[in-house]
C-alpha cells in the first residue's frame, strides 16, 4: 500500500478520535463543570496516544489497530456526573470530583482486566450470552443519544433534570443537533471512507459562514448557546496534587453502583472489541497479553483522571477501508492527537455544542443500531426482546439495574441452555458394555443372557440441579422398563463436577434405588467430586449408593455378582470346555484338545511378546493372564484380563500380522498351545480336524467382532 495513503488514513483516524474526545469532554464537562473540559480533552487524547503507542511498540503488533477512550464508560457514568454537578459545593471541587470519578472507574477497570488476564478468567467473561452483551452496548448507545440531546439544553435544565416547556432557542439547538447527526449519516453513506471527517469540517465551516452572513459575533454566539461558554483567553484549569483534598470521595462512594456497572460493561466491551479486531484483521491475538496491556494503561491514565481506554474494532475497520497498514497509520494518528492536545482549549472554545452533540447522536444511533436494531436476524425474538429490555431499563431506571437484569438473565439463560445439554451420553447394559475381563464361554454365555440386569449409564458434563434431575428421570425410566434390574452403574468418567444441589438430588436417587431394591454405583468420579459427595454424607452404610474407582472395576464386580449365581459346575471354564462350547461337538473338541501341548507358566512369565511373529494359539486352562500394549514411550497399558477358557493369540495367527500386545501371567497358570506348525500338519494329515479348529477360531473371532460392533453401535447412537 503506498505510504501517502497509509499516512492519510492516519490523519483521518486522528481527526475522528479528536472529534470523539471533544464530544465526550463536552458531554461530561458542561454547565458548572465546563472549566474542566479543556483538561479532559488533553487527558482523553493522552490516553489515546498511550494506548495506540503501546500497540505500535509491541513486537507482536497486529495492525492497523487503535486504542482510545470509549463512549460506553462515559455514557454509563453520566448519572453520577449529574449527581456531582448538582451538589452544593465550589465549581473547582465539582470538577476535580468528576475527574476522580472517571479516574477511579478507569483504575478499577484496569485492575479487573489484569486480574482476569492473570487468573485466566477471560473465557468466563466470554460466556456471557450475546443478547446480554449486545443489550449492554445498545444501552450505552441509547444513553448517548439522550445525553447528547440534553447537552443543548440550558445548563440548569440539563444538569438538574428539571423538566418544562422548551424555549425557541432550545428548539433551534435540538433541531441543529438532529440535522447535524443526519448530515453525518448522509456523508458516510455517500462517502464511507472519509465522509465523517469531511462532514465535520463542512459543518464547522458552514457554521462560521452562517455567523458571518447573519452578522452574529463570537461573543453573541456564546451568549445564545451557539458556542461553548468558555473564554479562550482565561487560564485553563490545571490539576495539581493539592487539589485532591477537594475531591468529595463520599460522592464517589455513593456512585459505587454506577461505577461497578461501568467496569462490568467495559470488560464485556473490551473483550468484544478484541474479538472484533481479530475478525477484521483475520489475525489471532493473544487475549491475555492484550488485557494486561489495556489493564496497565487504564491504571496509569486513570490515576491522571482519564476514562476507560481499550482496543477499538470500529477504528480498526475504518482504517483498513482507508488503506491503513502497519505502523505508519498509527504513528500519524498519534501525531494528530498530540497536535490536538496542544490546541485543546481553542478547539473546544470554537466548536459549537450542536456539532459535538450531533456527533454523539451519530455515535449513539450507530451503536444502538449495531447492537440492537441490527441484531434482529442473529437473535430469536425472545433474545432480541431481552436485549431491548436491558436498553429500556438502562434509560428508565439506570445502568446498575440494567446490569443486574442482564447478569440475572445471563444466569438463567446459562442454566436453561446447560440443562438442555444431554447429561446422559449413552445407556446400555452388560450385554453390550463389558469389563476388560475376557472370560470363558460358559460365563460369557451367562453374562449375555443375564447382562440386561445390570444397566450402564454413561454421563458427561457438569451435574447441577438442572441436569441431575434429568438423570434421575432417566434412571427412573430405566427401572420402569427393566423390572429385573439389580444394578445401575453410572459411568462418571466424563463428569467434571457436581454442585451442592446435586448432593440433595443424589439422596433422591438413593431413595429411588432403595424403593426398587437396586444398587447404584458411582464409577470413576474425579477426586474433587468424591470428596464433595463423601462430605455430604449421601453415601453411608444404609445407602444403596456406592463408589467404584473405575468403571471397569464396577463392570467386573457386577459380572462377578451375576456369575456367583451360577452353579459351580456350570461356572467352571477351562480349555476343553471352551473348545466344546465353540464347536458344539464334544468329540471333535476332545480330539483337537489332544493335539495341544500343555504348558505350566509361572507368575510373571511373558508367553506372548508384542511385535514378534508367531501363529501359535493358546487356551487358558487355569490361572490368570494380562494383555498389555506397550506405547511408543515405553509405558505398558493393560487392556484385557483373561480368565480360564479365554483364547490367546488367534488374531495375529489368522491376520498374519505381528503380535499386537504382550501377554503375561498374573498368577501361576496352565495353558494349552496349538502351534502354527501343528496346524499345518493337521491340514495335511487330518484336514477334517483342522477344519474343526478353524471353525472354533472363526466362532471365537465372530463373537468378539459382534461384541465390538454392539459397542460401536451403542456409542454412535
XYZ file of C-alpha atoms in Angstrom:
717
model
C 0.000 0.000 0.000
C 1.501 3.452 -0.933
C 2.915 5.403 2.009
C 0.830 8.577 1.359
C -2.403 6.564 1.564
C -1.342 4.976 4.855
C -0.497 8.431 6.218
C -3.828 9.856 5.009
C -5.637 7.032 6.799
C -3.769 8.035 9.966
C -4.821 11.679 9.539
C -8.471 10.694 9.144
C -8.360 8.388 12.164
C -6.638 11.101 14.177
C -9.336 13.665 13.463
C -12.013 11.031 14.093
C -10.585 10.352 17.567
C -10.059 14.045 18.190
C -13.713 14.691 17.438
C -14.737 11.831 19.729
C -12.639 13.215 22.611
C -14.024 16.736 22.167
C -17.588 15.389 22.088
C -17.133 13.244 25.190
C -15.417 16.069 27.088
C -18.228 18.416 26.141
C -20.770 15.839 27.282
C -19.210 15.351 30.717
C -17.867 18.820 31.460
C -20.769 21.092 30.737
C -22.663 23.679 32.766
C -20.885 24.312 36.081
C -18.195 21.803 35.048
C -17.266 23.497 31.770
C -13.917 24.791 33.058
C -12.671 21.204 33.224
C -13.485 20.424 29.584
C -10.138 21.509 28.031
C -8.110 19.454 30.502
C -10.366 16.456 29.973
C -9.727 16.657 26.222
C -5.985 16.638 26.912
C -6.304 13.603 29.188
C -8.578 11.726 26.760
C -6.170 12.409 23.898
C -3.231 11.360 26.070
C -4.989 8.054 26.756
C -5.395 7.511 23.032
C -1.729 8.309 22.419
C -0.509 5.957 25.159
C -2.934 3.205 24.124
C -2.126 3.309 20.420
C 1.562 3.925 21.115
C 1.911 0.789 23.229
C 0.308 -1.176 20.413
C 2.854 0.171 17.926
C 5.785 -0.561 20.245
C 4.623 -4.117 20.848
C 6.793 -6.596 18.961
C 3.683 -8.718 18.431
C 1.943 -5.749 16.750
C -1.060 -6.628 14.627
C -2.170 -3.583 12.678
C -3.575 -1.233 11.948
C -5.045 -1.182 15.447
C -6.056 1.685 17.722
C -6.745 2.085 21.415
C -8.773 5.037 22.665
C -11.260 6.254 25.253
C -14.684 4.693 24.896
C -18.200 6.079 24.650
C -19.646 3.219 26.700
C -17.985 4.061 30.009
C -18.687 7.780 29.757
C -22.333 7.146 28.903
C -22.824 4.897 31.932
C -21.123 7.361 34.312
C -23.269 10.327 33.258
C -25.879 9.916 36.055
C -23.056 10.059 38.605
C -21.646 13.144 36.875
C -25.069 14.807 37.077
C -25.217 13.976 40.805
C -21.815 15.571 41.433
C -22.634 18.651 39.331
C -25.885 19.216 41.231
C -24.211 19.033 44.666
C -23.763 22.290 46.581
C -20.010 22.922 46.553
C -17.491 25.119 44.693
C -17.137 24.537 40.956
C -13.491 23.537 41.353
C -14.478 20.801 43.831
C -17.141 19.559 41.423
C -14.649 19.383 38.566
C -11.908 17.523 40.450
C -14.518 15.119 41.859
C -15.684 14.290 38.329
C -12.075 13.716 37.258
C -11.682 11.443 40.292
C -14.892 9.620 39.307
C -13.550 8.996 35.805
C -10.130 8.011 37.114
C -11.384 5.622 39.803
C -13.524 3.852 37.211
C -10.569 3.525 34.833
C -8.261 2.236 37.584
C -10.822 -0.343 38.755
C -11.413 -1.436 35.153
C -7.652 -1.765 34.694
C -7.298 -3.840 37.848
C -10.192 -6.054 36.737
C -8.528 -6.576 33.339
C -5.212 -7.524 34.956
C -6.878 -9.928 37.396
C -8.950 -11.592 34.682
C -5.896 -11.954 32.431
C -3.597 -13.194 35.206
C -6.107 -15.701 36.604
C -7.128 -16.938 33.156
C -10.756 -15.915 33.674
C -11.273 -14.257 30.286
C -13.079 -17.347 28.983
C -15.690 -16.919 31.724
C -16.372 -13.318 30.700
C -16.866 -14.587 27.169
C -19.550 -16.991 28.444
C -21.959 -14.070 28.909
C -24.735 -14.694 26.356
C -24.537 -12.487 23.291
C -28.048 -10.993 23.792
C -26.940 -9.695 27.203
C -23.645 -8.250 25.921
C -25.342 -6.648 22.933
C -28.047 -5.272 25.257
C -25.407 -3.545 27.393
C -23.706 -1.981 24.379
C -27.002 -0.935 22.788
C -27.943 0.646 26.122
C -24.822 2.831 26.044
C -25.866 3.995 22.588
C -29.328 4.932 23.860
C -27.819 6.781 26.830
C -25.504 8.687 24.482
C -28.457 9.799 22.369
C -30.444 11.024 25.371
C -27.407 12.707 26.930
C -26.368 14.363 23.677
C -29.815 15.937 23.292
C -29.594 17.202 26.872
C -26.252 18.870 26.019
C -28.058 21.507 24.011
C -30.342 22.370 26.963
C -29.511 25.250 29.312
C -27.039 24.142 31.986
C -29.515 24.259 34.878
C -32.126 22.257 32.963
C -29.596 19.763 31.632
C -27.761 19.120 34.876
C -30.602 19.250 37.389
C -33.122 17.216 35.457
C -35.842 19.898 35.731
C -38.463 19.495 33.061
C -40.522 22.175 31.449
C -41.560 23.676 28.111
C -38.744 24.027 25.625
C -37.835 27.549 24.504
C -37.406 28.589 20.838
C -33.611 28.789 21.336
C -33.543 25.295 22.808
C -35.725 24.053 19.972
C -33.271 25.504 17.443
C -30.309 23.848 19.161
C -32.105 20.485 19.252
C -33.034 20.867 15.597
C -29.455 21.782 14.632
C -28.190 18.760 16.586
C -30.507 16.381 14.764
C -29.753 17.963 11.370
C -26.007 17.657 12.083
C -26.384 13.981 13.007
C -28.377 13.433 9.803
C -25.599 15.097 7.790
C -23.071 12.707 9.326
C -25.182 9.682 8.388
C -25.703 11.009 4.867
C -21.978 11.752 4.483
C -20.804 8.275 5.445
C -23.452 6.750 3.194
C -22.228 8.765 0.196
C -18.542 8.671 1.104
C -17.953 5.783 3.566
C -14.215 6.244 3.954
C -13.826 9.981 4.513
C -17.431 11.077 4.999
C -17.432 11.639 8.765
C -14.288 13.770 8.905
C -15.347 15.632 5.763
C -18.765 16.337 7.265
C -17.198 17.620 10.488
C -15.140 20.237 8.660
C -18.010 21.072 6.312
C -20.499 21.697 9.147
C -17.914 23.703 11.094
C -17.058 25.853 8.085
C -20.740 26.295 7.235
C -21.485 27.397 10.796
C -18.919 30.221 10.738
C -20.012 31.286 7.256
C -23.608 31.487 8.553
C -22.488 33.584 11.558
C -20.714 35.983 9.219
C -23.693 36.256 6.850
C -26.104 36.834 9.752
C -23.740 39.327 11.409
C -23.517 37.377 14.669
C -20.297 37.914 16.617
C -18.428 35.301 18.630
C -19.498 36.814 21.960
C -23.124 36.965 20.884
C -22.942 33.353 19.672
C -21.679 32.287 23.107
C -24.470 34.209 24.747
C -27.221 32.411 22.835
C -25.613 28.992 23.236
C -24.240 28.561 19.727
C -20.710 28.326 21.132
C -19.451 26.928 24.469
C -19.347 29.329 27.430
C -15.555 29.179 27.527
C -13.335 32.231 27.397
C -10.231 31.077 25.492
C -8.236 33.945 26.985
C -8.685 32.706 30.583
C -6.070 30.500 32.209
C -7.354 26.925 31.980
C -7.901 24.710 34.989
C -4.729 22.920 35.967
C -4.891 19.860 38.204
C -2.221 19.684 40.908
C -1.649 17.306 43.848
C -3.102 19.717 46.429
C -6.468 19.634 44.663
C -7.012 16.028 45.724
C -8.140 17.423 49.091
C -11.121 18.993 47.317
C -12.344 15.643 45.958
C -15.630 14.544 47.517
C -14.882 10.842 47.921
C -18.205 10.378 49.698
C -19.966 11.243 46.438
C -17.766 8.780 44.562
C -18.673 6.132 47.148
C -22.365 6.950 46.638
C -21.813 6.391 42.913
C -20.387 2.883 43.511
C -23.287 1.040 41.752
C -22.791 3.159 38.632
C -19.004 2.667 38.759
C -19.381 -1.110 39.108
C -21.829 -1.148 36.190
C -19.358 0.866 34.090
C -16.491 -1.521 34.952
C -18.560 -4.618 34.119
C -19.809 -3.281 30.788
C -16.301 -2.031 29.941
C -14.945 -5.555 30.439
C -17.560 -7.058 28.120
C -16.969 -4.324 25.562
C -13.179 -4.735 25.733
C -13.469 -8.486 25.129
C -15.859 -7.967 22.220
C -13.508 -5.406 20.664
C -10.539 -7.773 20.914
C -12.593 -10.420 19.124
C -13.763 -7.815 16.603
C -10.196 -6.768 15.769
C -9.214 -10.418 15.315
C -12.051 -10.931 12.843
C -11.391 -7.691 10.970
C -7.645 -8.277 10.637
C -8.052 -12.059 10.287
C -5.183 -12.450 12.733
C -5.071 -14.275 16.044
C -4.476 -12.031 19.058
C -3.284 -13.106 22.487
C -6.267 -12.107 24.630
C -4.352 -12.432 27.902
C -1.492 -10.241 26.693
C -3.909 -7.648 25.296
C -5.947 -7.493 28.518
C -2.757 -6.993 30.531
C -1.710 -4.153 28.240
C -5.108 -2.481 28.483
C -5.221 -3.007 32.250
C -1.843 -1.332 32.794
C -2.790 1.617 30.578
C -6.100 2.173 32.363
C -4.414 2.172 35.768
C -1.765 4.642 34.582
C -4.108 7.061 32.788
C -6.861 6.598 35.376
C -4.537 7.927 38.068
C -4.367 11.127 35.995
C -8.170 11.398 35.782
C -8.834 9.969 32.316
C -11.584 7.491 31.464
C -11.500 3.842 30.361
C -9.422 3.084 27.282
C -9.228 -0.100 25.215
C -8.870 -1.529 21.711
C -11.335 -0.201 19.124
C -12.603 -2.600 16.456
C -14.582 0.177 14.702
C -11.468 2.338 14.236
C -9.524 -0.682 13.011
C -12.235 -1.430 10.451
C -12.329 2.165 9.256
C -8.531 2.343 8.954
C -8.452 -0.798 6.824
C -11.093 0.648 4.496
C -8.990 3.792 4.197
C -5.928 1.769 3.206
C -4.152 1.893 6.555
C -1.381 -0.642 7.104
C 1.436 -1.342 9.520
C 2.777 1.177 11.995
C 2.686 4.234 9.741
C -1.068 4.760 10.097
C -0.931 4.560 13.879
C 2.095 6.862 14.109
C 0.337 9.570 12.067
C -2.795 9.171 14.206
C -0.686 9.756 17.328
C 0.807 12.883 15.744
C -2.670 14.310 15.078
C -3.760 13.540 18.652
C -0.628 15.218 20.033
C -1.401 18.301 17.951
C -4.928 18.230 19.358
C -3.527 18.256 22.910
C -1.659 21.486 22.156
C -4.760 23.222 20.808
C -7.366 21.540 23.024
C -8.698 24.745 24.609
C -9.228 26.779 21.414
C -10.684 23.730 19.668
C -13.238 23.311 22.430
C -13.982 27.032 22.643
C -14.812 27.367 18.948
C -16.655 24.100 18.262
C -20.438 24.667 18.524
C -22.271 22.458 21.061
C -24.771 21.265 18.461
C -21.829 19.873 16.428
C -20.468 17.833 19.337
C -23.995 16.836 20.345
C -24.750 15.824 16.765
C -21.567 13.742 16.698
C -22.644 11.995 19.907
C -26.122 11.345 18.492
C -24.423 9.871 15.437
C -22.262 7.612 17.631
C -25.239 6.700 19.814
C -27.526 5.793 16.929
C -24.708 3.818 15.270
C -24.067 1.862 18.473
C -27.786 1.328 19.096
C -28.338 0.147 15.528
C -25.315 -2.150 15.512
C -26.047 -3.837 18.827
C -29.855 -3.949 18.904
C -31.746 -2.961 15.763
C -29.189 -4.659 13.544
C -29.089 -7.893 15.558
C -32.680 -8.976 14.970
C -31.618 -11.586 12.412
C -28.986 -13.005 14.796
C -31.320 -13.318 17.796
C -34.502 -15.202 18.421
C -37.430 -12.948 19.273
C -37.041 -13.715 22.995
C -33.306 -12.917 22.931
C -33.880 -9.732 20.979
C -36.578 -8.588 23.401
C -34.250 -9.356 26.323
C -31.596 -7.068 24.836
C -34.322 -4.430 24.349
C -35.400 -4.806 27.979
C -31.814 -4.115 29.094
C -31.797 -0.961 26.951
C -35.135 0.175 28.377
C -34.002 -0.492 31.950
C -30.776 1.469 31.445
C -32.611 4.537 30.181
C -35.502 4.471 32.682
C -34.109 3.124 35.970
C -30.357 3.308 35.412
C -27.463 1.226 34.171
C -26.778 -0.538 37.513
C -30.286 -2.000 37.414
C -29.759 -2.938 33.766
C -26.511 -4.723 34.675
C -28.301 -6.687 37.421
C -31.070 -7.546 34.955
C -28.528 -8.655 32.361
C -26.452 -10.781 34.737
C -29.604 -12.386 36.126
C -30.815 -13.092 32.606
C -27.364 -14.452 31.688
C -27.505 -16.835 34.641
C -30.985 -18.017 33.705
C -30.001 -18.456 30.051
C -26.882 -20.382 31.080
C -28.814 -22.685 33.397
C -31.551 -23.348 30.834
C -29.092 -23.851 27.986
C -26.782 -26.093 30.012
C -29.705 -28.072 31.389
C -30.712 -28.845 27.810
C -27.357 -30.427 27.065
C -27.520 -34.236 27.163
C -26.099 -35.233 30.537
C -26.666 -38.887 29.630
C -24.208 -39.799 26.900
C -25.312 -43.410 26.448
C -27.407 -46.130 28.088
C -26.531 -49.805 27.740
C -26.142 -52.981 29.810
C -23.699 -55.853 30.274
C -24.797 -57.485 27.034
C -23.065 -54.602 25.262
C -20.756 -52.862 27.706
C -18.479 -55.348 29.400
C -15.387 -55.128 31.553
C -11.899 -55.842 30.235
C -12.106 -59.382 31.654
C -12.061 -61.970 28.862
C -13.926 -64.958 30.313
C -14.582 -68.480 29.203
C -17.526 -69.471 27.045
C -19.816 -70.648 29.865
C -19.516 -67.439 31.808
C -19.705 -65.315 28.645
C -22.966 -67.009 27.628
C -24.431 -66.492 31.086
C -23.487 -62.794 31.057
C -25.016 -62.426 27.609
C -28.244 -63.999 28.875
C -28.464 -62.023 32.135
C -26.486 -58.889 31.234
C -29.694 -56.857 30.894
C -29.999 -57.000 34.694
C -27.118 -54.533 35.017
C -27.696 -51.107 33.469
C -24.792 -48.897 32.439
C -25.440 -45.160 32.121
C -22.574 -43.050 30.734
C -22.707 -39.412 31.904
C -20.981 -36.234 30.791
C -20.588 -32.570 31.676
C -21.278 -30.657 34.883
C -24.017 -32.085 37.087
C -26.106 -29.378 38.738
C -29.703 -29.041 39.858
C -30.968 -28.776 36.278
C -29.106 -31.697 34.727
C -29.152 -34.138 37.632
C -32.945 -34.096 37.757
C -32.894 -35.268 34.158
C -30.501 -38.044 35.195
C -32.853 -39.219 37.956
C -35.728 -39.186 35.473
C -33.650 -41.273 33.050
C -32.770 -43.805 35.773
C -36.432 -43.996 36.781
C -37.393 -44.726 33.159
C -34.697 -47.396 33.009
C -36.028 -49.074 36.165
C -39.576 -48.955 34.814
C -38.541 -50.578 31.547
C -36.301 -53.251 33.142
C -38.217 -54.824 36.020
C -35.428 -57.299 36.874
C -32.663 -54.688 37.011
C -30.399 -55.266 40.028
C -27.572 -52.770 39.495
C -27.132 -49.440 37.743
C -23.569 -48.308 37.031
C -23.173 -44.569 36.460
C -20.044 -44.064 34.349
C -18.851 -40.650 35.580
C -15.510 -40.636 33.767
C -16.622 -37.586 31.738
C -18.310 -35.734 34.603
C -16.345 -32.611 35.545
C -18.034 -31.625 38.818
C -21.252 -31.743 40.837
C -22.727 -28.712 42.584
C -24.219 -28.678 46.094
C -27.760 -29.141 44.809
C -26.647 -32.372 43.134
C -25.947 -33.842 46.570
C -29.585 -33.447 47.548
C -30.583 -34.979 44.228
C -28.307 -37.967 44.945
C -30.323 -38.543 48.102
C -33.444 -38.705 45.945
C -31.642 -41.190 43.707
C -30.786 -43.273 46.776
C -34.436 -43.257 47.877
C -35.472 -44.363 44.378
C -32.842 -47.134 44.380
C -33.921 -48.415 47.805
C -37.596 -48.445 46.795
C -36.724 -50.628 43.785
C -34.125 -52.783 45.533
C -31.404 -51.667 43.112
C -27.764 -50.823 43.799
C -26.377 -47.677 42.134
C -22.617 -47.432 41.620
C -20.932 -44.050 41.027
C -17.905 -45.061 38.989
C -14.788 -43.066 38.121
C -15.726 -39.769 39.774
C -12.797 -37.365 39.953
C -11.143 -36.850 43.328
C -12.741 -33.443 43.995
C -16.237 -34.775 43.378
C -15.624 -37.864 45.516
C -14.617 -35.576 48.399
C -17.748 -33.464 47.950
C -20.054 -36.491 47.835
C -18.326 -38.059 50.842
C -18.537 -34.815 52.820
C -22.248 -34.554 52.061
C -22.863 -37.910 53.782
C -25.081 -39.150 50.954
C -23.263 -42.498 50.796
C -23.376 -44.403 54.075
C -23.833 -47.908 55.495
C -27.569 -47.893 54.820
C -27.264 -46.346 51.371
C -27.844 -48.152 48.081
C -25.237 -45.878 46.512
C -21.559 -46.800 46.378
C -18.301 -45.718 44.753
C -16.108 -47.595 42.285
C -12.618 -46.376 41.486
C -13.026 -47.096 37.788
C -15.913 -48.008 35.525
C -14.095 -51.174 34.517
C -13.867 -52.241 38.161
C -17.600 -51.596 38.582
C -18.367 -53.677 35.489
C -16.132 -56.518 36.652
C -17.769 -56.521 40.100
C -21.239 -56.608 38.513
C -20.182 -59.505 36.252
C -18.762 -61.401 39.225
C -22.021 -60.869 41.129
C -24.026 -62.373 38.264
C -21.633 -65.311 37.805
C -21.794 -66.016 41.545
C -25.415 -67.082 40.985
C -24.306 -69.911 38.673
C -23.839 -73.437 39.946
C -20.118 -74.070 40.494
C -20.046 -76.817 37.852
C -21.757 -74.581 35.309
C -19.474 -71.638 36.043
C -16.201 -73.524 35.757
C -14.497 -72.822 32.410
C -11.301 -74.413 31.146
C -9.571 -75.011 27.823
C -11.588 -78.096 26.865
C -14.977 -76.673 27.854
C -14.193 -73.600 25.771
C -13.482 -75.754 22.701
C -16.659 -77.788 23.253
C -18.714 -74.610 23.513
C -17.183 -73.108 20.363
C -17.633 -76.257 18.232
C -20.787 -77.711 19.692
C -19.182 -81.127 19.137
C -17.604 -82.725 22.232
C -15.873 -85.475 20.266
C -14.181 -83.132 17.815
C -13.241 -80.830 20.681
C -11.571 -83.676 22.594
C -9.597 -84.798 19.526
C -8.384 -81.240 18.968
C -7.558 -80.873 22.631
C -5.380 -83.976 22.432
C -3.252 -82.252 19.770
C -2.446 -79.306 22.048
C 0.615 -79.038 24.276
C 0.145 -78.420 27.976
C 2.429 -75.737 29.420
C 2.819 -74.617 33.027
C 3.520 -70.887 33.218
C 4.920 -69.252 36.348
C 3.546 -65.894 37.514
C 5.252 -63.029 35.674
C 6.151 -65.123 32.617
C 5.631 -63.468 29.217
C 4.010 -66.017 26.889
C 3.402 -63.594 24.004
C 5.645 -60.634 23.098
C 4.359 -57.584 21.269
C 5.854 -57.273 17.796
C 7.002 -60.872 17.421
C 5.799 -63.012 14.520
C 4.073 -66.211 15.593
C 0.908 -68.096 14.729
C 0.651 -70.101 17.955
C -2.742 -70.011 19.716
C -3.284 -70.610 23.446
C -6.273 -71.670 25.550
C -6.138 -70.741 29.231
C -6.781 -73.775 31.440
C -6.299 -72.182 34.870
C -4.784 -69.077 36.451
C -4.983 -65.545 35.038
C -3.333 -63.576 32.220
C -2.978 -59.866 31.451
C -2.888 -58.403 27.942
C -0.875 -55.163 27.769
C 0.091 -52.777 24.982
C 3.459 -51.031 25.042
C 3.340 -47.376 23.949
C 5.993 -45.542 21.975
C 7.441 -44.033 25.170
C 7.929 -47.478 26.726
C 4.954 -47.472 29.068
C 2.694 -50.518 29.314
C -1.111 -50.234 29.392
C -3.213 -53.209 30.462
C -6.164 -53.557 28.129
C -7.509 -57.013 28.969
C -7.607 -59.529 31.807
C -8.103 -63.156 30.823
C -9.687 -65.910 32.848
C -9.846 -69.727 32.275
C -11.376 -70.618 28.937
C -10.049 -67.477 27.193
C -8.356 -67.729 23.773
C -4.977 -66.027 23.327
C -3.212 -65.119 20.086
C -5.837 -66.013 17.471
C -5.947 -62.517 15.891
C -2.260 -62.449 14.918
C -2.447 -66.106 13.807
C -5.299 -65.522 11.369
C -4.498 -61.945 10.300
C -0.873 -62.813 9.534
C 0.403 -59.800 11.459
C 2.942 -59.429 14.307
C 1.681 -59.783 17.853
C -0.226 -56.672 18.867
C 0.301 -56.960 22.632
C 2.213 -58.604 25.448
C 0.535 -61.447 27.375
C 1.901 -62.041 30.869
C 0.799 -64.483 33.559
C -0.667 -62.709 36.607
C -0.504 -65.919 38.606
C 0.801 -69.431 38.190
C -1.176 -70.651 35.193
C -1.689 -73.572 32.857
C -2.206 -73.024 29.129
C -2.734 -75.346 26.168
C -0.913 -74.343 22.991
C -1.588 -75.320 19.391
C 1.423 -74.240 17.403
C 1.336 -72.869 13.876
C 3.424 -75.872 12.770
C 0.911 -78.272 14.308
C -1.987 -76.624 12.482
C -0.170 -77.078 9.141
C 0.421 -80.740 9.975
C -3.271 -81.257 10.758
C -4.190 -79.662 7.441
C -2.054 -82.292 5.697
C -2.833 -85.362 7.840
C -6.259 -84.654 9.371
C -7.986 -81.987 7.301
C -11.341 -82.573 8.995
C -9.817 -81.961 12.403
C -8.029 -78.885 11.056
C -11.352 -77.656 9.717
C -12.860 -78.049 13.198
C -10.024 -75.915 14.600
C -10.568 -73.176 12.038
C -14.301 -73.289 12.770
C -13.658 -72.870 16.510
C -11.325 -69.914 15.959
C -13.763 -68.325 13.484
C -16.559 -68.655 16.044
C -14.398 -67.000 18.698
C -13.410 -64.133 16.388
C -17.014 -63.687 15.263
C -18.165 -63.311 18.864
C -15.513 -60.684 19.545
C -16.458 -58.846 16.348
C -20.148 -58.953 17.306
C -19.354 -57.516 20.719
C -17.226 -54.772 19.176
C -19.988 -53.877 16.694
C -22.509 -53.585 19.530
C -20.196 -51.263 21.447
C -19.615 -49.074 18.377
C -23.327 -49.010 17.593
C -24.174 -48.024 21.151
C -21.585 -45.203 21.124
C -22.827 -43.911 17.778
C -26.481 -43.822 18.882
